[in-house]
CSV table of C-alpha atoms and ligand atoms in Angstrom, one decimal:
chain,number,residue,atom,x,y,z
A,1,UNK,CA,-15.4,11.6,17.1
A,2,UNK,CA,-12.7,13.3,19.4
A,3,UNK,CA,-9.9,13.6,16.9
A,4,UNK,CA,-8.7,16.8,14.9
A,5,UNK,CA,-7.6,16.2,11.0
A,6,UNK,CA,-7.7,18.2,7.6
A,7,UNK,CA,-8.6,15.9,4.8
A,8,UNK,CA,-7.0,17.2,1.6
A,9,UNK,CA,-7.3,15.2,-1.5
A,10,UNK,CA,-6.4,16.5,-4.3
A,11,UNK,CA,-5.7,13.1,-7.4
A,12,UNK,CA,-8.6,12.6,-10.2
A,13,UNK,CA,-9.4,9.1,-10.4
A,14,UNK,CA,-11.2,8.4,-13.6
A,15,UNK,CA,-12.5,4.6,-12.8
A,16,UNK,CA,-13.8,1.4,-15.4
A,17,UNK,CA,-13.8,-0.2,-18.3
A,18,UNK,CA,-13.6,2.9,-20.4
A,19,UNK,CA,-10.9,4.8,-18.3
A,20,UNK,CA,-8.1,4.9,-20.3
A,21,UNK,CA,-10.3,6.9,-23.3
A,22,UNK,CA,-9.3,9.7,-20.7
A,23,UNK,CA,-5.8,9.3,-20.7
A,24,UNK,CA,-4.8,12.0,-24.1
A,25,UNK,CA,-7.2,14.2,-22.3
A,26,UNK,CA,-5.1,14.7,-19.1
A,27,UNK,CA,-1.8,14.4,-20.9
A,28,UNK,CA,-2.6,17.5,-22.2
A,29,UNK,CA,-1.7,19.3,-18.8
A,30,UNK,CA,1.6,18.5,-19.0
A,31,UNK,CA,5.0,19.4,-20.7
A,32,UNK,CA,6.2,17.6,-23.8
A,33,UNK,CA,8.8,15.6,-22.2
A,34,UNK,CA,7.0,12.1,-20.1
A,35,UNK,CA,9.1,9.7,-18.6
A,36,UNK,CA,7.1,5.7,-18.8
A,37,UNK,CA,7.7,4.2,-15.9
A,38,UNK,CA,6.6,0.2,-15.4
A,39,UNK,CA,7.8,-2.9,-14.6
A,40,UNK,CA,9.3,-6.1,-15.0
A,41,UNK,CA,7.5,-6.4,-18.7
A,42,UNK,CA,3.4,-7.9,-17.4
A,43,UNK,CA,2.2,-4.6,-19.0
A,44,UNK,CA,3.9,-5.5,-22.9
A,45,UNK,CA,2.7,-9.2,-22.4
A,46,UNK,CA,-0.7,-8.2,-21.7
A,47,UNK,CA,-1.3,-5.2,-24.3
A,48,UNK,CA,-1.5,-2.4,-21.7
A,49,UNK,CA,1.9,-1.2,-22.7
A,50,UNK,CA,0.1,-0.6,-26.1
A,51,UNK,CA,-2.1,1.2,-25.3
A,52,UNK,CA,-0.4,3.6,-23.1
A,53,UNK,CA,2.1,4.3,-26.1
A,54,UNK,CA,-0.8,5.1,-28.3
A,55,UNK,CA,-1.7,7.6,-26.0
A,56,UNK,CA,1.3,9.1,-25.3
A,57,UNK,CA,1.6,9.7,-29.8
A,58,UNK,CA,-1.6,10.7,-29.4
A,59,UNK,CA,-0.9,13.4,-27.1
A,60,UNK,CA,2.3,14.3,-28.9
A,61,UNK,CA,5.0,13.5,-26.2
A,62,UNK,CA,8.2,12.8,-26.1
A,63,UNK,CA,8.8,10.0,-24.1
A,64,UNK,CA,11.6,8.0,-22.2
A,65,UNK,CA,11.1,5.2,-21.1
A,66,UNK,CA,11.8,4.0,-17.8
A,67,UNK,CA,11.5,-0.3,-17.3
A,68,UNK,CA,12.4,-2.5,-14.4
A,69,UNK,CA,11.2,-1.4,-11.4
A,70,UNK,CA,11.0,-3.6,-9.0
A,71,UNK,CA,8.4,-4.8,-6.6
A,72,UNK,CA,10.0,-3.2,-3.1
A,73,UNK,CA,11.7,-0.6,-5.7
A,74,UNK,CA,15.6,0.2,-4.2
A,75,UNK,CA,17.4,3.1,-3.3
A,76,UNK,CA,20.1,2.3,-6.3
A,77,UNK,CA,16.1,1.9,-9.0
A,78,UNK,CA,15.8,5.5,-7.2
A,79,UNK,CA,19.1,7.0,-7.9
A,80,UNK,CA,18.7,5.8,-11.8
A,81,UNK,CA,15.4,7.7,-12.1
A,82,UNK,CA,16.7,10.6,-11.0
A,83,UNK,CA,19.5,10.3,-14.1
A,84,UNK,CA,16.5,10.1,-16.2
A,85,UNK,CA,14.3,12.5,-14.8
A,86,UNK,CA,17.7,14.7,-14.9
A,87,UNK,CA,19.1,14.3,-18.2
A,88,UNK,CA,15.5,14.6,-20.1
A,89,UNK,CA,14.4,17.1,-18.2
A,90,UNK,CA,11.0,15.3,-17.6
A,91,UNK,CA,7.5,17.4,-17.3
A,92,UNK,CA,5.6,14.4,-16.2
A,93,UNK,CA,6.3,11.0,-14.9
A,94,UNK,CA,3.4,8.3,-15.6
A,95,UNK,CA,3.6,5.3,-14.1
A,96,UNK,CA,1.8,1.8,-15.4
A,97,UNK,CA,1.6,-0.7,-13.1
A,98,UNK,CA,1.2,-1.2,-9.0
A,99,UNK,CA,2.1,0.6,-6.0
A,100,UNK,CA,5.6,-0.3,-6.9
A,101,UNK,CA,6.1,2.0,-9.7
A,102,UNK,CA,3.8,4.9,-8.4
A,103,UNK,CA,5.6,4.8,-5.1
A,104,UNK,CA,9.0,5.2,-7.1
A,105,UNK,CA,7.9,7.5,-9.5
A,106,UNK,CA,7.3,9.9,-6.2
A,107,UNK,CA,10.3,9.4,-4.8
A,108,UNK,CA,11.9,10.5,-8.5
A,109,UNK,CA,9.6,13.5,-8.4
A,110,UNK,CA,10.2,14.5,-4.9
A,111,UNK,CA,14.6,13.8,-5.5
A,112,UNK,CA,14.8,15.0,-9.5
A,113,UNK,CA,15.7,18.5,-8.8
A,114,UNK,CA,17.4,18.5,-5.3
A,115,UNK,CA,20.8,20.1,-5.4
A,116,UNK,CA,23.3,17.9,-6.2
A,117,UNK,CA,24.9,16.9,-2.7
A,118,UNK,CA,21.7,15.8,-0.9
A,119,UNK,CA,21.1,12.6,-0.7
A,120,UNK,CA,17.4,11.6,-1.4
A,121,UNK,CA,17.4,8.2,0.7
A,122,UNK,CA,18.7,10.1,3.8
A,123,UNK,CA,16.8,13.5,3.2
A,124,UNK,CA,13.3,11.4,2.7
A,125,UNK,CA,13.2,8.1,3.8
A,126,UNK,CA,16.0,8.9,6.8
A,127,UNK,CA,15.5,12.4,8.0
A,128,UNK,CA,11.0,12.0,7.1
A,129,UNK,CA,11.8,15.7,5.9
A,130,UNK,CA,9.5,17.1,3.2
A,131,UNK,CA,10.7,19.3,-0.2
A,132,UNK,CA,11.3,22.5,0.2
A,133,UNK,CA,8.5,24.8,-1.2
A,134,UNK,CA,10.5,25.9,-4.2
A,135,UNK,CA,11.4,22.5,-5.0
A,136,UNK,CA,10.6,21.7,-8.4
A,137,UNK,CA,8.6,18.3,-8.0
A,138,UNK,CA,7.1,17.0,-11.2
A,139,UNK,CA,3.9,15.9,-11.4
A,140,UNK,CA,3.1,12.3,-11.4
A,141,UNK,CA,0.2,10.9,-13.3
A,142,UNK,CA,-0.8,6.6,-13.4
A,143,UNK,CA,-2.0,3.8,-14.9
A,144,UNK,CA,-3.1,1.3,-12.1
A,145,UNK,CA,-2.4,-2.9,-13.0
A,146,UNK,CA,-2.4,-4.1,-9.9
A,147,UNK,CA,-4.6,-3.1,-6.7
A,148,UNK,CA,-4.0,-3.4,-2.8
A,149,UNK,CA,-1.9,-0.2,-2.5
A,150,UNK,CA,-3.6,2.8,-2.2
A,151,UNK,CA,-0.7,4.6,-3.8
A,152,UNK,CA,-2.6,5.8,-6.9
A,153,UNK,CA,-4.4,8.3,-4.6
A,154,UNK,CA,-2.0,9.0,-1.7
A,155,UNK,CA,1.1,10.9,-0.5
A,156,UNK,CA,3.0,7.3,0.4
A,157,UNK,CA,6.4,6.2,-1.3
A,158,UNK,CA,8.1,3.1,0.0
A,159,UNK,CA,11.7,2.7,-0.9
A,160,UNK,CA,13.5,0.0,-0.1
A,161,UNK,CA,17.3,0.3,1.1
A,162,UNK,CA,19.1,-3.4,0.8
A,163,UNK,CA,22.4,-2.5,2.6
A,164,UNK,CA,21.2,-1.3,5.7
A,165,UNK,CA,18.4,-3.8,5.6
A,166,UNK,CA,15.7,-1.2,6.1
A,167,UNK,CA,12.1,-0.5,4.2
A,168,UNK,CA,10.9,2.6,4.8
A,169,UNK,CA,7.6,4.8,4.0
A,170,UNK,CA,7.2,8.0,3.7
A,171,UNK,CA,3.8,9.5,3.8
A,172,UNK,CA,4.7,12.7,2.3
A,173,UNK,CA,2.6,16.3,4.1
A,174,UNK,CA,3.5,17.8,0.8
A,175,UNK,CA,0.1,17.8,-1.2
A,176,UNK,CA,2.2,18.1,-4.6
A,177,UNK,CA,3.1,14.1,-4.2
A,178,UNK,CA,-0.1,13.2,-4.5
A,179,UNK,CA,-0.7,11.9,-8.3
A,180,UNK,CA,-2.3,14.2,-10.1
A,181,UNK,CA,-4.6,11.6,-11.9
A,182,UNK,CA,-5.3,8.2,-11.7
A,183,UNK,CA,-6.9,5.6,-14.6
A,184,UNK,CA,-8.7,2.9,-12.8
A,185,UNK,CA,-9.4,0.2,-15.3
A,186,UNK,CA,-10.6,-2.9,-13.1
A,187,UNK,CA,-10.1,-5.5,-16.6
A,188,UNK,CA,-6.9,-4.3,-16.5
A,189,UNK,CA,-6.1,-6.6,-12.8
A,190,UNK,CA,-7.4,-9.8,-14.6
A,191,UNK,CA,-4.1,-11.1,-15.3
A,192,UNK,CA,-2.7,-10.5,-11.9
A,193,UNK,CA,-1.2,-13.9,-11.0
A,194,UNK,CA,-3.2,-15.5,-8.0
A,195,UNK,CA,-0.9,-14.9,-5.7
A,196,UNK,CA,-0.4,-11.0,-6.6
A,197,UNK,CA,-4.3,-10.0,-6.0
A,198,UNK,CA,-4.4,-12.4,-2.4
A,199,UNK,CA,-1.7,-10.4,-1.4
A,200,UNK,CA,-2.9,-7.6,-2.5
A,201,UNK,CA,-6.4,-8.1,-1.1
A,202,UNK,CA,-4.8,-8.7,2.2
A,203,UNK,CA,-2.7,-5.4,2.1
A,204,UNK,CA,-6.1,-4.0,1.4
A,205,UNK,CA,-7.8,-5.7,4.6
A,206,UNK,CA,-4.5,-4.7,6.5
A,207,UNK,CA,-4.5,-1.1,5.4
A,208,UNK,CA,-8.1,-0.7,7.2
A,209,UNK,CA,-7.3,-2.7,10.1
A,210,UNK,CA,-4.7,-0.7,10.7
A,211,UNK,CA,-6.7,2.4,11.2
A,212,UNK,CA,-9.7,0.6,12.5
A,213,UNK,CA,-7.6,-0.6,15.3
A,214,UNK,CA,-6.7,2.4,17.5
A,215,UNK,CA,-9.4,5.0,19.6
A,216,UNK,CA,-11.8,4.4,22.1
A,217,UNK,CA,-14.4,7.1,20.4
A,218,UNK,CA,-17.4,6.7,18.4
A,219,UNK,CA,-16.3,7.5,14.9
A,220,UNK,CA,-17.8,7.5,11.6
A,221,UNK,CA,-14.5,6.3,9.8
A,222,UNK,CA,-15.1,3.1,11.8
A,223,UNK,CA,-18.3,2.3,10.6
A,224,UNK,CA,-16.9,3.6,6.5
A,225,UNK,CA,-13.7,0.7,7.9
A,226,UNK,CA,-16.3,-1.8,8.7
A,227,UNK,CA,-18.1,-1.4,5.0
A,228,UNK,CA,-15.0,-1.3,3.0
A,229,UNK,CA,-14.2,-4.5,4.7
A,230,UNK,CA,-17.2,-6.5,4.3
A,231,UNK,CA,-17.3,-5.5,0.7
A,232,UNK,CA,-14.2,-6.8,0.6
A,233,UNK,CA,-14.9,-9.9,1.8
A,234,UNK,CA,-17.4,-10.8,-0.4
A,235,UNK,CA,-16.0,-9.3,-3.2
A,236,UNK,CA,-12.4,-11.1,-2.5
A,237,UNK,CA,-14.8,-14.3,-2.6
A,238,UNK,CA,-15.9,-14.1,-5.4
A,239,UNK,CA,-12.8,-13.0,-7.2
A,240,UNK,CA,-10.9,-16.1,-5.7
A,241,UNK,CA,-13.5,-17.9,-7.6
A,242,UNK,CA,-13.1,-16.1,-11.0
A,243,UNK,CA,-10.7,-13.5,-11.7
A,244,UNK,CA,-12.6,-12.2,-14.4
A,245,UNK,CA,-15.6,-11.2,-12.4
A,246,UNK,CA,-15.5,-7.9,-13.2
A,247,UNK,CA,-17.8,-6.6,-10.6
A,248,UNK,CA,-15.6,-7.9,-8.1
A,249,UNK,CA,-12.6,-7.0,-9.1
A,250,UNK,CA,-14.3,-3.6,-9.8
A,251,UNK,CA,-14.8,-3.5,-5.7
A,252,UNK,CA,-11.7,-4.8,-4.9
A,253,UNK,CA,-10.0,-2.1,-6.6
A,254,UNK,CA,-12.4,1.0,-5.4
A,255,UNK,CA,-11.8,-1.0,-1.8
A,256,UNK,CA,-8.5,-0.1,-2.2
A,257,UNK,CA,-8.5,3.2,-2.9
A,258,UNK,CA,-10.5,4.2,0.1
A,259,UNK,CA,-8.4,2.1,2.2
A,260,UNK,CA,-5.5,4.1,2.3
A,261,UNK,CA,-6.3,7.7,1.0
A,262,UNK,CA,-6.6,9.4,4.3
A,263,UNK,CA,-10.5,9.2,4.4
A,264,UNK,CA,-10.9,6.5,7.2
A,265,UNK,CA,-7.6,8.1,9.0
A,266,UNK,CA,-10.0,11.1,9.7
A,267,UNK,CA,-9.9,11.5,13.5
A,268,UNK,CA,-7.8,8.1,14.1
A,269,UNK,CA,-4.4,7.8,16.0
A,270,UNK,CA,-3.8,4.8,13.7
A,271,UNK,CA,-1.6,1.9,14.6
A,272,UNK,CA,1.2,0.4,11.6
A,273,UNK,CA,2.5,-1.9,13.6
A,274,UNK,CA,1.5,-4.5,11.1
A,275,UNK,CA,3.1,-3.0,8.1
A,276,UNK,CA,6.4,-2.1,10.1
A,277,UNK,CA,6.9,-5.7,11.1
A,278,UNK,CA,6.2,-7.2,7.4
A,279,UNK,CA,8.0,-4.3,6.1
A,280,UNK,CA,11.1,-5.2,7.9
A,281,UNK,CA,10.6,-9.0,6.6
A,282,UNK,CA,10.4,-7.6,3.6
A,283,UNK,CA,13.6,-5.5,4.0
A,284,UNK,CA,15.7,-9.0,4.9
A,285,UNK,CA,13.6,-11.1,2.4
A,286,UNK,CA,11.9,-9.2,-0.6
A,287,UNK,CA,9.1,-10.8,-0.3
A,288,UNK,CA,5.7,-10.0,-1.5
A,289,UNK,CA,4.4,-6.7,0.2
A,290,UNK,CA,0.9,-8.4,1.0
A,291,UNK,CA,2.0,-11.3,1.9
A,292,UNK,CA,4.6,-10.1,4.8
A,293,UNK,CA,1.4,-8.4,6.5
A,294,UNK,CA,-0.7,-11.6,5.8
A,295,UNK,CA,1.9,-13.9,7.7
A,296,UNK,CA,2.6,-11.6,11.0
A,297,UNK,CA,-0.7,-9.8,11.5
A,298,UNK,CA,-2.8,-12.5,13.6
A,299,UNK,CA,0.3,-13.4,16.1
A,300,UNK,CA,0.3,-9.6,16.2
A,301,UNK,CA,-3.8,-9.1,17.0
A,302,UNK,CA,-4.0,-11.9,19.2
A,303,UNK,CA,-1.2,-10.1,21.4
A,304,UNK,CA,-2.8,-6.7,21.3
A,305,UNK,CA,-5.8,-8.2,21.7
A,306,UNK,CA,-6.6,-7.9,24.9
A,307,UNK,CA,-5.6,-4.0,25.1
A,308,UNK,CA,-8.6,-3.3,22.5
A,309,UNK,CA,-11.0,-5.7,23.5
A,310,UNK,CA,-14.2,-3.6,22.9
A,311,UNK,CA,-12.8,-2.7,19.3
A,312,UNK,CA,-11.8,-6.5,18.4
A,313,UNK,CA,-15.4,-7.8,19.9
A,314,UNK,CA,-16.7,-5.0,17.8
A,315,UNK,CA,-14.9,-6.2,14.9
A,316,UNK,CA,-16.6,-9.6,15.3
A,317,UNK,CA,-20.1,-8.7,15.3
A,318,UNK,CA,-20.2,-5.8,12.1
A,319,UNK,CA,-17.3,-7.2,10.1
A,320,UNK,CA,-18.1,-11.0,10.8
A,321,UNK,CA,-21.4,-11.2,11.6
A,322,UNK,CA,-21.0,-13.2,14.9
A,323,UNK,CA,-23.4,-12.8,17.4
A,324,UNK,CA,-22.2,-11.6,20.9
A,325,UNK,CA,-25.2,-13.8,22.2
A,326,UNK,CA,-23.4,-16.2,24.8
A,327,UNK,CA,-20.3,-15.1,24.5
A,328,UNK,CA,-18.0,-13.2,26.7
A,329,UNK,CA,-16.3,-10.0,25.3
A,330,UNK,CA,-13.3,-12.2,24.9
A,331,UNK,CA,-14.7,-14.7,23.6
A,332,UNK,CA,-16.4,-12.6,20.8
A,333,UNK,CA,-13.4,-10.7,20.3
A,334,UNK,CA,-11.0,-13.8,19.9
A,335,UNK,CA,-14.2,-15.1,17.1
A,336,UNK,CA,-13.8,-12.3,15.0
A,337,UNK,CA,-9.8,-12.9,14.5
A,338,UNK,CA,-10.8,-16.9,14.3
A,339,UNK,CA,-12.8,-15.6,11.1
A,340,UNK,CA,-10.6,-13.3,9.8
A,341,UNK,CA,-8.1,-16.5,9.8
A,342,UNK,CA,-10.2,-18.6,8.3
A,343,UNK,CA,-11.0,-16.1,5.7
A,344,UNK,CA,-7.2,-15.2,5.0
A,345,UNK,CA,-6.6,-19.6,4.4
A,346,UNK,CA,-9.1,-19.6,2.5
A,347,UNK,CA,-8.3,-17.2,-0.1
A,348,UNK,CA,-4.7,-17.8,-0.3
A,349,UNK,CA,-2.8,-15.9,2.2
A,350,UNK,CA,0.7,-16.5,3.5
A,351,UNK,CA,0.4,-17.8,7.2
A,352,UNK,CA,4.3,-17.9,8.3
A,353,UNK,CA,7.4,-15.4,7.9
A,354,UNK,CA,9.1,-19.1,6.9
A,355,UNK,CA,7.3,-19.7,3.7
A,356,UNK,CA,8.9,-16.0,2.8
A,357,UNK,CA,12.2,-16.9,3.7
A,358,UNK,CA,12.9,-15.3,7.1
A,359,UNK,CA,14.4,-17.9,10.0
A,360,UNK,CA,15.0,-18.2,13.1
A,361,UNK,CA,18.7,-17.0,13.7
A,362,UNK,CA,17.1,-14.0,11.7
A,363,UNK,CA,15.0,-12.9,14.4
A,364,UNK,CA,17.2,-10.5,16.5
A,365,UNK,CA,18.1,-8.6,12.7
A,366,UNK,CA,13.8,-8.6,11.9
A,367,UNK,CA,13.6,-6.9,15.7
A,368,UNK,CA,16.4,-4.3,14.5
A,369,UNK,CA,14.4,-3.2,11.6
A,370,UNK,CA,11.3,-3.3,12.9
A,371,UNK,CA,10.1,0.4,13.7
A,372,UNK,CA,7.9,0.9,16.7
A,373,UNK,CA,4.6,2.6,16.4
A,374,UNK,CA,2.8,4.3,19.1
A,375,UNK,CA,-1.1,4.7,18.2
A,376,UNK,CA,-2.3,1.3,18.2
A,377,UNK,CA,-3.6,-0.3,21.6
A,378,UNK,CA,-0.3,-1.5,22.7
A,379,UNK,CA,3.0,-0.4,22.2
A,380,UNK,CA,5.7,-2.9,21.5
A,381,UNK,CA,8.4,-4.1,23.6
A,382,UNK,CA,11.4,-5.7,21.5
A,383,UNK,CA,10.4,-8.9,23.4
A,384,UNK,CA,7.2,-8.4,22.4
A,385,UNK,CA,8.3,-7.9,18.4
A,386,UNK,CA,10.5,-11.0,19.0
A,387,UNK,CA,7.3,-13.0,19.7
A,388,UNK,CA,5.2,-12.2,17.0
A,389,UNK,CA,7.7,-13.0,14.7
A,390,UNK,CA,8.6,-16.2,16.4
A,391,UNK,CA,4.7,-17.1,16.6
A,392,UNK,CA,5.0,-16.8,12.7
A,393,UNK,CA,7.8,-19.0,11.8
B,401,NZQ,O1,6.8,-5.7,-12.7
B,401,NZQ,P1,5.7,-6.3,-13.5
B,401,NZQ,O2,6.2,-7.2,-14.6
B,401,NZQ,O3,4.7,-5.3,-14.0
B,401,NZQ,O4,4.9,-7.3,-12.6
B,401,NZQ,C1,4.3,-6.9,-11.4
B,401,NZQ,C2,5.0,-7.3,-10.1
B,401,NZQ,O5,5.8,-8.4,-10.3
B,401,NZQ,C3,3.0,-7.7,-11.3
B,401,NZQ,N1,1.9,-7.1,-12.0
B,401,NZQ,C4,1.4,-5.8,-11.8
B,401,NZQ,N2,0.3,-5.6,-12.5
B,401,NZQ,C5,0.1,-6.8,-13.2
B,401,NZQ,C6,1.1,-7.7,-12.9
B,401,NZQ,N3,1.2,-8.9,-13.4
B,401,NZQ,C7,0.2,-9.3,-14.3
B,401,NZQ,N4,-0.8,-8.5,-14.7
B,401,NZQ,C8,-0.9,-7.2,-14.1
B,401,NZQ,N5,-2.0,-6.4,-14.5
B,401,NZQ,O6,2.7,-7.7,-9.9
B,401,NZQ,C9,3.9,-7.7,-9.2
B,401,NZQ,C10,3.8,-6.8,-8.0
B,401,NZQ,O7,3.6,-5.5,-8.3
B,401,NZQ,P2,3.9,-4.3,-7.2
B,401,NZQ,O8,3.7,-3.0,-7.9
B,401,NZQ,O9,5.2,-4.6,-6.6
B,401,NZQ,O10,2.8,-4.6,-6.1
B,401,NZQ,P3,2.0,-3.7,-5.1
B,401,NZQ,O11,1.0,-2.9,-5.8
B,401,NZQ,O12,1.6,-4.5,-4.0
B,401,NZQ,O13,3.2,-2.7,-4.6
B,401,NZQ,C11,4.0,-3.1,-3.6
B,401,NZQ,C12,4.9,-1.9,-3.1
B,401,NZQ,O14,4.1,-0.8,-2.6
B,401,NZQ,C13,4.5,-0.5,-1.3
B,401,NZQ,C14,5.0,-1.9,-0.8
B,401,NZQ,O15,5.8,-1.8,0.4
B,401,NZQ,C15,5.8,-2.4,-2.0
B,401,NZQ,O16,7.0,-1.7,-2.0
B,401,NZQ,N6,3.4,0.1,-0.5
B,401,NZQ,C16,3.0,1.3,-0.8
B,401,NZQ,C17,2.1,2.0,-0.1
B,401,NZQ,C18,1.7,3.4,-0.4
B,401,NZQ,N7,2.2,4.0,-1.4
B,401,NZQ,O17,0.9,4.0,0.3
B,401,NZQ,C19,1.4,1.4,1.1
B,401,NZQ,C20,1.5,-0.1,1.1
B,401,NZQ,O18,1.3,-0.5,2.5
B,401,NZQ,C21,2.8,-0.6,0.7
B,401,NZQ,O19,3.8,-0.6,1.7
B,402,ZN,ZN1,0.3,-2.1,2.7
């Protein structure tokens, strides 16, 4: 491994079915005052809400409540937070529910107590600038529902801004945004809709590939990459077959976690290049996180392809299982992203930026807010953006 990193990780997980008997316990902590934040309501339909509540008496909070966030939470969701946060003068922020309302409940941590005249969207998600160090950011605690993120153990925050059609993440360097605890109950992902845990199990496989593909060294994140994703594979299987498998939906979820909390980043340039093109279909359509990645990423591989070839044929053999025995590099290499295809149609993924809502005429806009990344295998011209995205209509 030729890279230099620090690896800093600093959120408690407490993980299965008897998680959330932890929950008073780290309430304790914290300050009086909690702001709830969730969702569109799956969490009171399903009895988590309940129990969450419970907890919160138990502990002897106070607590405001803060509903509707939405999947791609907004700039204006953001600004309404911060009211909140503001006006209750909130000790600890817990979110319950997916990446959606941990990434927002973040961004009102990291924008609560900035003076009045600065603008969080431009400060954070414009100018990539950090808090200051006497910033008070409140401490943000979760109840994971739904799994393909990462966010419940990571430093990321994606806010979405609709009138300047842009989606932007911001992996904050400021160890503070990390959550400060996470309850991982895998029973509580069983009522995921079908299409919510594909997408999420592809943002999952996307998350690694992402890392995976970039570097020319021999690195042990690689081989960690490769076994995350053949566990997911098989476990993605056998979920698609039964959501209630709990020991598959237990993997899927610890799959997750690793996938995007720094660890197989260690000594990686990383690439993105995925997640900036499906996050700048998401910015024009709203679509489903997941499935934006699931519908550009092969157009994308099959172009870079050829830059990375040793990594892809690599790919093909220890994430597959195809032998390179008669095969060219190419050929192997070309194999491995057949598979991964075939695996994708088979669960349920998304194939085209259509079926999300993006067309043709929309393709110069897509271009405009599609950020270009530099530590993949290829760096992207706009012609080049412009193709993928046509190759996925
Ligand atoms: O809003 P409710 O009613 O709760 O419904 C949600 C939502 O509609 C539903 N859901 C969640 N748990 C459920 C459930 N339905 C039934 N049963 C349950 N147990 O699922 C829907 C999607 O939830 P959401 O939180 O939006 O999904 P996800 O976890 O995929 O988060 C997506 C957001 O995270 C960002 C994405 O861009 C997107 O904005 N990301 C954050 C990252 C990070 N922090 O590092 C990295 C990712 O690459 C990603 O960009
Ligand atoms: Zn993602």
């Amino acid at each position: 491994m030729l890279g230099n990193f620090s690896y800093h990780n600093p959120t408690k997980l407490i993980f299965g079915k008897d998680a959330m008997g932890t929950l008073v316990g780290e309430l304790a902590d914290y300050g009086k005052n909690v702001q709830l934040v969730y969702g569109g309501g799956s969490i009171k339909r399903n009895g988590i809400y309940e129990q969450v509540v419970a907890a919160l008496e138990m502990a002897g909070k106070t607590v405001v409540e803060d509903a509707g966030v939405m999947p791609n939470p907004t700039v204006e969701k953001l600004r309404e937070g911060v009211c909140i946060a503001r006006e209750n003068r909130v000790d600890l922020i817990l979110a319950v529910g997916g990446g959606s309302c941990i990434d927002y409940a973040k961004a009102v941590a990291v924008s609560a107590n900035l003076p009045a005249d600065v603008d969080p969207w431009q400060k954070y998600w414009v100018d990539f600038d950090e808090p200051a160090a006497d910033l008070d950011v409140i401490p943000v605690g979760s109840v994971l529902t739904m799994v393909g993120t990462g966010s419940e153990m990571n430093c990321g925050s994606v806010i979405t801004n609709h009138e300047t059609k842009m989606k932007v993440g911001h992996v904050f360097a400021d160890a503070r945004v990390f959550p400060k605890f996470a309850v991982l109950n895998p029973e509580f992902t069983f009522t995921l809709p079908k299409y919510q845990m594909v997408a999420g199990i592809f943002d999952i496989m996307n998350h690694i590939t992402e890392q995976y593909f970039s570097g020319e060294d021999d690195n042990t994140s690689d081989y960690l990459s490769e076994g995350l994703m053949r566990s997911l594979v098989t476990a993605s299987r056998a979920a698609v077959a039964n959501p209630e498998d709990y020991e598959a939906r237990s993997n899927i979820m610890w799959c997750a976690t690793w996938a995007l909390n720094t660890l197989v980043a260690c000594g990686k340039s990383t690439d993105w290049e995925v997640h900036m093109l499906g996050q700048a279909v998401g910015a024009h359509t709203d679509a489903t996180h997941g499935m934006t990645l699931a519908a550009v990423a092969l157009p994308y591989y099959r172009l870079v392809m050829p830059y990375g070839v040793e990594k892809f044929a690599r790919f093909a053999t220890n994430v597959w299982g195809i032998s390179p025995e008669g095969r060219t590099t190419e050929e192997l290499a070309s194999a491995g992203l057949d598979a991964m295809e075939a695996w994708m149609r088979e669960i349920g993924c998304v194939m085209s930026i259509s079926e999300l809502g993006a067309t043709e005429d929309m393709l110069e806009d897509l271009a405009d807010s599609t950020l270009v990344m530099q530590g993949g295998y290829h760096v992207l011209t706009r012609d080049e953006i412009i193709s993928v995205l046509r190759a996925s209509l």
